[in-house]
Coordinates of C-alpha atoms in Angstrom, one line a residue:
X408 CA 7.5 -16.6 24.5
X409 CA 9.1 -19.6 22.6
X410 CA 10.1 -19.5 19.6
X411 CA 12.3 -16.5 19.6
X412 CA 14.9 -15.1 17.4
X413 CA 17.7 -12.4 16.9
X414 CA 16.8 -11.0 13.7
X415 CA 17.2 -8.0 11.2
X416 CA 14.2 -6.1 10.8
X417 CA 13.3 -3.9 7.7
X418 CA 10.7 -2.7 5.7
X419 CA 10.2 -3.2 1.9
X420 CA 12.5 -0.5 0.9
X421 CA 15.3 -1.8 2.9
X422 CA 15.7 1.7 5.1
X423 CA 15.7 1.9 8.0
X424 CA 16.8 -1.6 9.5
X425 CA 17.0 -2.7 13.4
X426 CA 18.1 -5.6 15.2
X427 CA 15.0 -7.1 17.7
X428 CA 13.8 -10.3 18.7
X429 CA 11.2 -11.7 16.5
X430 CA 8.4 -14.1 17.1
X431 CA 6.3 -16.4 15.0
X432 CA 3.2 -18.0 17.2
X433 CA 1.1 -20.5 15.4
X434 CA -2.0 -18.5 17.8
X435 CA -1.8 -14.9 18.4
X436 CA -1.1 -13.5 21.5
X437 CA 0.4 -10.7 23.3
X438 CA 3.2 -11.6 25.8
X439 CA 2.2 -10.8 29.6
X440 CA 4.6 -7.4 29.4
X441 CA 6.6 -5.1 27.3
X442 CA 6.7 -3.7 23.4
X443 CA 5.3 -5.2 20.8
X444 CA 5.4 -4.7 17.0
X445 CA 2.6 -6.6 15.0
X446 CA 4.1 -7.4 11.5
X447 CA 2.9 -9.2 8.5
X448 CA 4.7 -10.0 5.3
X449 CA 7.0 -7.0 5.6
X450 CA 6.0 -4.9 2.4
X451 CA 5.1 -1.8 4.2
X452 CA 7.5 0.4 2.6
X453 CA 9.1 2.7 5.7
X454 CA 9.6 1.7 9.2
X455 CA 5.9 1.3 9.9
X456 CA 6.8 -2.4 10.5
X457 CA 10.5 -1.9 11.9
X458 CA 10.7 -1.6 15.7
X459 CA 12.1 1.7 16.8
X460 CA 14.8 -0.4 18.9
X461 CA 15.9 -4.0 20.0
X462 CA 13.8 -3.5 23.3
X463 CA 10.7 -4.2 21.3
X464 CA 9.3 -7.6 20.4
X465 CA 8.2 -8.1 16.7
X466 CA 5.3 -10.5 16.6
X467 CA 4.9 -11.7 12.9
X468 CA 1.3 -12.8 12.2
X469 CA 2.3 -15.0 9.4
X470 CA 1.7 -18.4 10.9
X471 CA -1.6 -17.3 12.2
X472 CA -3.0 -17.4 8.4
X473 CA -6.3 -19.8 8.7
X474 CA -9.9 -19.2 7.2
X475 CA -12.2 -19.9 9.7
X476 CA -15.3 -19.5 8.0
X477 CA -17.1 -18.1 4.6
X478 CA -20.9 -17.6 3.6
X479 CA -21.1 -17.9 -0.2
X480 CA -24.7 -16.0 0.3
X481 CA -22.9 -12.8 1.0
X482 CA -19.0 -13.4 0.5
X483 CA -18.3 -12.8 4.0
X484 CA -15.1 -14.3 4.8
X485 CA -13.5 -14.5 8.3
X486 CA -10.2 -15.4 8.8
X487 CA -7.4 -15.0 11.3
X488 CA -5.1 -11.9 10.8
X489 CA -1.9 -13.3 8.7
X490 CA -3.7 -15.0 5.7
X491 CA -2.3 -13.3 2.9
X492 CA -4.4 -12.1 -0.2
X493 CA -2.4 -14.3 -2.6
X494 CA -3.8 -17.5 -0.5
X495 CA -7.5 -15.7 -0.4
X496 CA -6.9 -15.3 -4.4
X497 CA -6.2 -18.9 -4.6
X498 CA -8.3 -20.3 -2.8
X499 CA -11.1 -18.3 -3.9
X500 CA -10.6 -17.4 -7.5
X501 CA -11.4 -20.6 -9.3
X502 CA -15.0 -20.3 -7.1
X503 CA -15.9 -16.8 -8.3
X504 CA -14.7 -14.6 -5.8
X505 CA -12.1 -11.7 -5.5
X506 CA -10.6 -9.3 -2.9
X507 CA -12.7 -6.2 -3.1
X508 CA -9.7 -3.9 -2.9
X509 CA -6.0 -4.8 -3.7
X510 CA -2.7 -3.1 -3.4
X511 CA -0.1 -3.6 -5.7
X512 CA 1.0 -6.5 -4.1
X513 CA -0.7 -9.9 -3.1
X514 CA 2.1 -10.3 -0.9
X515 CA 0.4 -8.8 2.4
X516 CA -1.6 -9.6 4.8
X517 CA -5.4 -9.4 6.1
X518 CA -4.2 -7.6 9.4
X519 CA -1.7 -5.4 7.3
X520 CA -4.5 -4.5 4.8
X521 CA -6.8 -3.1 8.0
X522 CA -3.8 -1.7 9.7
X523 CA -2.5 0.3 6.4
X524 CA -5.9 0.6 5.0
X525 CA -4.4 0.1 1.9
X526 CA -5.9 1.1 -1.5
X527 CA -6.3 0.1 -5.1
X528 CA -6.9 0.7 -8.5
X529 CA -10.8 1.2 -7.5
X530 CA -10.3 3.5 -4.8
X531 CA -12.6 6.2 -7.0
X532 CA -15.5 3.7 -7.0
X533 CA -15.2 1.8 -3.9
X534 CA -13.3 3.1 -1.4
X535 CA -10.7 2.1 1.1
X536 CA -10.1 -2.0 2.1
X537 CA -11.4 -0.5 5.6
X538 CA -14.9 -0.4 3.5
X539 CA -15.1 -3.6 3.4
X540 CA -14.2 -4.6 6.8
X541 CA -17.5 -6.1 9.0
X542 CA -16.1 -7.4 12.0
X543 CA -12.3 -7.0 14.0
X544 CA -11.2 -9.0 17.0
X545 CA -8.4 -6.9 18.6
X546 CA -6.2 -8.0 21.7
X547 CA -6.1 -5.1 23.5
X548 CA -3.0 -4.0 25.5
X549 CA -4.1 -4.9 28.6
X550 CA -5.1 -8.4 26.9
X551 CA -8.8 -8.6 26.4
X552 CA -10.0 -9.7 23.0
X553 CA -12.6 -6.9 21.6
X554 CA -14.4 -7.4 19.3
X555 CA -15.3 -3.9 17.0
X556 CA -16.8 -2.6 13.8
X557 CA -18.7 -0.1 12.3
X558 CA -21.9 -0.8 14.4
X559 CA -19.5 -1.7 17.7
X560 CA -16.5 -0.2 19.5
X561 CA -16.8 2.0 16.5
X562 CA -14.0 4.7 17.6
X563 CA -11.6 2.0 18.2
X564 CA -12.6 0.1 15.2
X565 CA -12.1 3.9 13.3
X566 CA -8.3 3.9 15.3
X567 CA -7.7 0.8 13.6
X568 CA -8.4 1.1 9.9
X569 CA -5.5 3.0 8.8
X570 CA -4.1 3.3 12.4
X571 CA -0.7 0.8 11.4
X572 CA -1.1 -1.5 14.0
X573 CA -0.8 1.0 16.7
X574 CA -4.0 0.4 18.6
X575 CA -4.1 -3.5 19.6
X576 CA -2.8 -7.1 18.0
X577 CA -5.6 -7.9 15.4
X578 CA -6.2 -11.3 15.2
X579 CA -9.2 -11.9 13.5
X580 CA -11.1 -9.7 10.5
X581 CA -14.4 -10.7 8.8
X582 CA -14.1 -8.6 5.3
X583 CA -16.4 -8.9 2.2
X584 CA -15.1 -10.3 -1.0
X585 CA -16.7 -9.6 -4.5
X586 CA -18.5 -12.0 -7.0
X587 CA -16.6 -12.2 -10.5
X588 CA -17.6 -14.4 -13.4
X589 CA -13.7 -15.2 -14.7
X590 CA -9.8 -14.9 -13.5
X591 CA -9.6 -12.9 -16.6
X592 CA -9.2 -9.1 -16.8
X593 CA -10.3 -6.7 -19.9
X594 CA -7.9 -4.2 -20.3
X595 CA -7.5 -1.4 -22.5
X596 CA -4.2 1.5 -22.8
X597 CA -4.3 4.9 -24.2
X598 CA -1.6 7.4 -24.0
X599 CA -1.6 10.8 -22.3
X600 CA 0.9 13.5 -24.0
X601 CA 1.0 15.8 -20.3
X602 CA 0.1 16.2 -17.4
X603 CA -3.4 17.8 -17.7
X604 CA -4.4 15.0 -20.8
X605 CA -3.2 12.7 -18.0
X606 CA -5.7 13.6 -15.6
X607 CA -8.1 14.3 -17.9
X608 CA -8.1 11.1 -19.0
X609 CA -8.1 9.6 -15.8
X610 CA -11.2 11.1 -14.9
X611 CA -13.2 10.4 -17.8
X612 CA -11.9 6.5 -18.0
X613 CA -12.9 6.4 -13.7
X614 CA -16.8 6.9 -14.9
X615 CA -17.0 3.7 -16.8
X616 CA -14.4 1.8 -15.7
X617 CA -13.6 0.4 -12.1
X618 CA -9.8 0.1 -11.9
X619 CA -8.4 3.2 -13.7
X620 CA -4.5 4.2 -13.3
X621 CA -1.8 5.5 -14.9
X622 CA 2.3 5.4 -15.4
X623 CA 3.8 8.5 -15.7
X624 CA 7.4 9.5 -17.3
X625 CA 8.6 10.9 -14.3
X626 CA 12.0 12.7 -15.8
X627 CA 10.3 13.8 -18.7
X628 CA 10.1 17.9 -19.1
X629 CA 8.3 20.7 -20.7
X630 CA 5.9 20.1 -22.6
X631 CA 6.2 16.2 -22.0
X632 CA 5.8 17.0 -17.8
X633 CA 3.4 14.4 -17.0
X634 CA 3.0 12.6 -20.1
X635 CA 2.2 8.6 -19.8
X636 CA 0.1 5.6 -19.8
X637 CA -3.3 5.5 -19.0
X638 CA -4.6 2.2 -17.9
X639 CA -8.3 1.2 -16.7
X640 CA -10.0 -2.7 -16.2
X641 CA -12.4 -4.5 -15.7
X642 CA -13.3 -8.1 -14.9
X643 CA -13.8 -10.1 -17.9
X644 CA -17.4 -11.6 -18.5
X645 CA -17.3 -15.1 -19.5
X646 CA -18.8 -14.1 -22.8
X647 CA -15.5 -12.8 -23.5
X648 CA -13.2 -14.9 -21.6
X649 CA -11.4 -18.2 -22.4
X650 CA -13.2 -21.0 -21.2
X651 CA -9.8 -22.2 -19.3
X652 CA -7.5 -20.2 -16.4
X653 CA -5.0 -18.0 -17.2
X654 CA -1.6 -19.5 -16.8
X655 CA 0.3 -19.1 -13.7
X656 CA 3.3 -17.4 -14.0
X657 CA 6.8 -18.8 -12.3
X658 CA 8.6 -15.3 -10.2
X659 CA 11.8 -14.6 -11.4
X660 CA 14.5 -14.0 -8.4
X661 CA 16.7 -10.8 -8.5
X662 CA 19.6 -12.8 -7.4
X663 CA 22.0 -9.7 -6.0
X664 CA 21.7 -6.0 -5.6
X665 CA 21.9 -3.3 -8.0
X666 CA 24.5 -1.8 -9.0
X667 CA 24.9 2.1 -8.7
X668 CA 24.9 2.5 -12.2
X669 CA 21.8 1.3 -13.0
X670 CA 20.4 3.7 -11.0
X671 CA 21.6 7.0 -13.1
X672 CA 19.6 9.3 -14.5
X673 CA 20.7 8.9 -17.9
X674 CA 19.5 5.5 -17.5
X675 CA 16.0 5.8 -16.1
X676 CA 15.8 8.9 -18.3
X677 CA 16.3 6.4 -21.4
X678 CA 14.5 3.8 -19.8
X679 CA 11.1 6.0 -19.3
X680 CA 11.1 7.1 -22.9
X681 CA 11.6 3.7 -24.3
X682 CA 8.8 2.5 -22.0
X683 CA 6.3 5.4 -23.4
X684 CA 7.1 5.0 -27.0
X685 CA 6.4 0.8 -26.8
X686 CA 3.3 1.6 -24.1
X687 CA 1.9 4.2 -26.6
X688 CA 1.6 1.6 -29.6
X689 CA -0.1 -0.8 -27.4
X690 CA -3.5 0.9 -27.7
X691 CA -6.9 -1.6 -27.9
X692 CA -8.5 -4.1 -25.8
X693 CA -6.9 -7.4 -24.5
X694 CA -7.3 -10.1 -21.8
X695 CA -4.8 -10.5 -19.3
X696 CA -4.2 -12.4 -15.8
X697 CA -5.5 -11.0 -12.7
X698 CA -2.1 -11.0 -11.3
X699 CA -0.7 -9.5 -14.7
X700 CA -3.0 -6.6 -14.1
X701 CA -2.9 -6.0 -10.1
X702 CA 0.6 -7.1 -9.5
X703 CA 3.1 -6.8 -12.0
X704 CA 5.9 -6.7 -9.9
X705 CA 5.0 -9.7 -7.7
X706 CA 6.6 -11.4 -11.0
X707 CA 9.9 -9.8 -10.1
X708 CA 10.8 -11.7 -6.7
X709 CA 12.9 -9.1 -4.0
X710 CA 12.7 -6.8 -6.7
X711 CA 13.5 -4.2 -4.0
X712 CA 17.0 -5.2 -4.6
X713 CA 17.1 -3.5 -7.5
X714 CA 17.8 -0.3 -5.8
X715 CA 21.1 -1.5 -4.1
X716 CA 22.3 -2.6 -0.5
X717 CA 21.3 0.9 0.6
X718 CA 17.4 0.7 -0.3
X719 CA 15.2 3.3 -1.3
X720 CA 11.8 5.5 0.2
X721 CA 8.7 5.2 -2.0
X722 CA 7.0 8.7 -1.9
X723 CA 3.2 8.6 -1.9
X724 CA 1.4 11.7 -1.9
X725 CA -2.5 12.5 -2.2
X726 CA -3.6 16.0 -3.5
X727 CA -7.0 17.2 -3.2
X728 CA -8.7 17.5 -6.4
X729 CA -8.7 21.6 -6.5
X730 CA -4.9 21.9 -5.8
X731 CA -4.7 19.8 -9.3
X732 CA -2.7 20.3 -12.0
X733 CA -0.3 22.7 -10.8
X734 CA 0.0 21.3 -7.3
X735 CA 1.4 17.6 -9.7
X736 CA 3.7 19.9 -11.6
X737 CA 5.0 21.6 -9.0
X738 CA 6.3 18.0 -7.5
X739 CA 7.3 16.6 -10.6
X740 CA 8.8 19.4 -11.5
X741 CA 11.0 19.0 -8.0
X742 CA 11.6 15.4 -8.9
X743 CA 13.0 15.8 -12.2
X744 CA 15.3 18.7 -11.4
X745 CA 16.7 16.7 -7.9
X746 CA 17.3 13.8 -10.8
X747 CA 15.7 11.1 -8.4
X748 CA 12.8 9.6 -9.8
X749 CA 12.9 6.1 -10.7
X750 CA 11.2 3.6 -12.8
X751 CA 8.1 3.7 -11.2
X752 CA 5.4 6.2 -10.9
X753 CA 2.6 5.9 -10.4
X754 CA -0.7 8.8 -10.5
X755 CA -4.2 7.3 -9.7
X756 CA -8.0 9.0 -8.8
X757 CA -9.1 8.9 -4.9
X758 CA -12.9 8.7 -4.1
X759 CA -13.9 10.3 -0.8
X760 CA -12.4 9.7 2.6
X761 CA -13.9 7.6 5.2
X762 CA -14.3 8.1 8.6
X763 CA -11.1 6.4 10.4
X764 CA -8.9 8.7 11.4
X765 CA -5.2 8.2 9.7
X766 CA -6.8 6.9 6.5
X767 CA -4.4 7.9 3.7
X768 CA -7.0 8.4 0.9
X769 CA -9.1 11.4 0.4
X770 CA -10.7 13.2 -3.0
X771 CA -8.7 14.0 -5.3
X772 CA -5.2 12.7 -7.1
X773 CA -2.4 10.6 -5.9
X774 CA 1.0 10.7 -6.9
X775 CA 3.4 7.2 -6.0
X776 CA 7.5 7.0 -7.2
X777 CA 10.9 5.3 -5.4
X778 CA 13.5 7.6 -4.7
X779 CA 16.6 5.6 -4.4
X780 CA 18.1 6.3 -1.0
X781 CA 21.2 8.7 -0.7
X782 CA 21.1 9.8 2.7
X783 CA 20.1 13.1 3.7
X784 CA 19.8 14.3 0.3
X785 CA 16.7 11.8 -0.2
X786 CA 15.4 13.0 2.8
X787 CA 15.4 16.5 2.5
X788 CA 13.9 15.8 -1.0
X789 CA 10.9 14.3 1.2
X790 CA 10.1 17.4 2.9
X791 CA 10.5 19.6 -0.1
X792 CA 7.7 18.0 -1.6
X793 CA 5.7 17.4 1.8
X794 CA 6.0 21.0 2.2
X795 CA 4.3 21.5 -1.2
X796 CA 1.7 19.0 -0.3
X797 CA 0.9 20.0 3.6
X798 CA 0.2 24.3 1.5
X799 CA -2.1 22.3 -1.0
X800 CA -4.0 20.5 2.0
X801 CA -2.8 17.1 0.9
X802 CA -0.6 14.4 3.2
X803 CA 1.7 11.3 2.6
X804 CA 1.2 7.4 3.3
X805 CA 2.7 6.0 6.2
X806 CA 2.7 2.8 5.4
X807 CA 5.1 4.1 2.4
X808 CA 7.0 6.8 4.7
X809 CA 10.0 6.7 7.0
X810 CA 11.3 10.7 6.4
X811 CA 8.5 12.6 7.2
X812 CA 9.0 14.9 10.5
X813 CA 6.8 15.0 12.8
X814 CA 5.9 18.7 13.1
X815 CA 4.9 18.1 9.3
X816 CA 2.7 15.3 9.6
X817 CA 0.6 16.7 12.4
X818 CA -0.1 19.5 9.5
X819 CA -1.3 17.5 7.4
X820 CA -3.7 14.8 9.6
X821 CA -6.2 17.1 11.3
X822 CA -7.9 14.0 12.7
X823 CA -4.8 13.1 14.6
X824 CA -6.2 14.4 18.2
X825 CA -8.7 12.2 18.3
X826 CA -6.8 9.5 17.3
X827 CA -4.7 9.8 19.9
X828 CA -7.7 10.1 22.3
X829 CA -8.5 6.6 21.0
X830 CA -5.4 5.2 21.4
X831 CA -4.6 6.5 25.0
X832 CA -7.7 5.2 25.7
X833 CA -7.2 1.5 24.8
X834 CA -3.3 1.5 25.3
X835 CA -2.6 3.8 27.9
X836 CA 1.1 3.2 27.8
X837 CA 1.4 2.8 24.3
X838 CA 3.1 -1.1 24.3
X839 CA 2.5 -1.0 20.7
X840 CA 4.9 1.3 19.5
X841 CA 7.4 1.1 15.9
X842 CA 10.2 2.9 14.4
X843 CA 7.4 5.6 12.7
X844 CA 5.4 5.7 15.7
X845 CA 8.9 6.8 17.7
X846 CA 9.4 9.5 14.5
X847 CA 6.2 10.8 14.0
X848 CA 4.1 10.7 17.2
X849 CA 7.3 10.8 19.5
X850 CA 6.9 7.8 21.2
X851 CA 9.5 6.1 23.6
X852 CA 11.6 4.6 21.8

């Protein structure tokens, strides 16, 4: 394949990293032989996107990024697999239309929204981004294009939502965008003094409003465990919006790495409370950017840097909705007293599951923080809490993990057999293959 070069691999979180052979085709296709790692923008967290070692080929879908057709009667779009939302926002914004489901990032692409199955704000309303998916066009591993969807090829369509690139090359995804009247979002804050006002709140916000989510204090204790933010949107009305666009805003860059100290407790302990006691006078309504509101922290360019040259793991958990309350405490609880929480946490309400297999999401609450990496101390941290999550029925991310072990994640995914019936079905010999594929299904690395 032409084109090729030696590069350093790594996720979003900067752990692990691998040295491979990277390609960037302007038209996606597999080589004739060998292991192959589909990758998009990079901002899966772990080493779902890292190879598991230099004998793998990373194909980045990035140049492969062109809209191939829309129908305004339905918002159908269809577009090759590396068009990133942030192009799909811009181009599609000003004319009314928005992605129906967004992660925290715009920075990602269609193929690594299908292959993470990645989740919003909305997930309690509407689902999954696989919900929105009508048509796929895989390249299989022995090199047929096949086409699937919910009404075709249905199990391997199923494999493929949430299945982290591990079933075929997509190339091609037809997904539905929603109408909106204005670039504008309505947004309102309230406080929450614990845990239980936090979910509370959560809850009663998710019946009226369609993004709901909240910030949590992640250090604080006591009586404080839990306390923070609550914040839930909407799409403004053009009754209520300015008649012009919001103004875009210009990334700053994080121009080196943090320093250690800036990663203390003492400081993200003063930090957090600081942040709750301005957050909690910012109650009422207000208008805000779209990007303000889904991605605050695509304003911060390589803001992973932050967390120094060694990187950190972002811990994302989902608990189902009767472990509750003292399932949450029980990990913050662990999180506070290991001292290594971080800025962010994040605690938002899950709808139902869907069908496809590995799908993170399922009813009930999910818990997101960083935890700056420190070695093996991190990562027996990890299975602390997984093991509090696998006895409350609940399991982790992987587009987020890279610590989990593998006899704990086959507790916690009880569709995994026929996943893997799926896959060994449509790549017998498992060409693609990653760094969490090699970890957690124990493939040959």
């Amino acid at each position: 394949m032409d084109g090729l070069s030696l590069e350093t691999v790594a996720g979003w979180g900067r752990h692990p990293v691998c040295r491979a052979a990277v390609a960037r085709p302007e038209r996606l296709r597999l080589p004739r032989a060998g292991r192959v790692l589909p990758r998009g923008l990079g901002r899966s967290y772990g080493d779902a996107a890292v190879p598991a070692s230099a004998q793998s080929l990373v194909l980045e879908t990035v140049r492969a990024d062109r809209i191939l057709a829309f129908e305004p009667s339905t918002g159908a779009l269809t577009c090759e697999a590396g068009l990133s939302l942030a192009e799909i926002l811009r181009v599609f914004v000003p004319r009314g239309w928005f992605t129906p489901v967004s992660p925290g990032t715009k920075f990602v692409t269609v193929g690594g929204c299908v292959a993470s199955d990645v989740h919003g704000k909305n997930h309690h309303r509407d689902g999954s981004f696989g919900g929105f998916v009508g048509r796929l066009v895989i390249e299989t591993a022995d090199g047929r294009l096949v086409e699937c969807g919910p009404d075709r090829e249905r199990e391997l369509f199923l494999a493929t939502v949430g299945g982290m690139g591990l079933t075929g090359l997509i190339t091609e995804a037809t997904i539905r965008l929603k109408p909106i009247e204005t670039p504008w979002m309505f947004v309102e804050t309230e406080p929450a003094a614990g845990l239980t006002e936090m979910l509370d709140r959560l809850r009663h916000a998710g019946k009226d409003w369609p993004y709901t989510v909240g910030w949590i204090d992640c250090l604080a204790t006591g009586s404080g465990l839990g306390r923070g933010i609550v914040i839930r949107g909407r799409h403004a009305s053009r009754g209520e919006a300015p008649g012009v666009p919001p103004r875009e805003n210009t990334p700053r860059a994080v121009p080196f790495d943090g320093p250690a100290w800036l990663l203390s407790p003492a400081l993200m302990r003063a930090f957090n409370t600081a942040y709750y006691r301005i957050q909690c006078r910012r109650t009422g309504g207000r208008l805000v950017s779209h990007d303000a509101f889904f991605y605050p922290l695509d304003s911060l360019r390589d803001w992973n840097r932050l967390y120094g040259r060694h990187g950190f793991l972002q811990y994302q958990c989902v608990v189902p909705r009767a472990a509750g309350a003292p399932v949450l405490s029980e990990l913050l609880d662990r999180l506070s007293r290991a001292g290594a929480a971080s800025f962010l946490a994040v605690i938002k309400d899950f709808g139902p599951e869907s069908d496809a297999y590995l799908s993170f999401p399922l009813e009930g609450t999910t818990l997101a923080l960083d935890l700056p990496y420190r070695g093996p101390a991190t990562e027996d941290l990890v299975h602390l809490l997984n093991a509090t999550v696998i006895r409350a029925g609940g399991r982790i991310y992987l587009a987020k993990d890279a610590a989990t072990r593998r006899e704990d994640f086959e507790r916690m995914v009880p569709r995994l057999p026929e996943w893997r019936r799926v896959r060994d079905r449509w790549d017998p010999e498992h060409r693609f293959g990653s760094a969490l594929s090699a970890r957690l299904l124990g493939d040959e690395s």
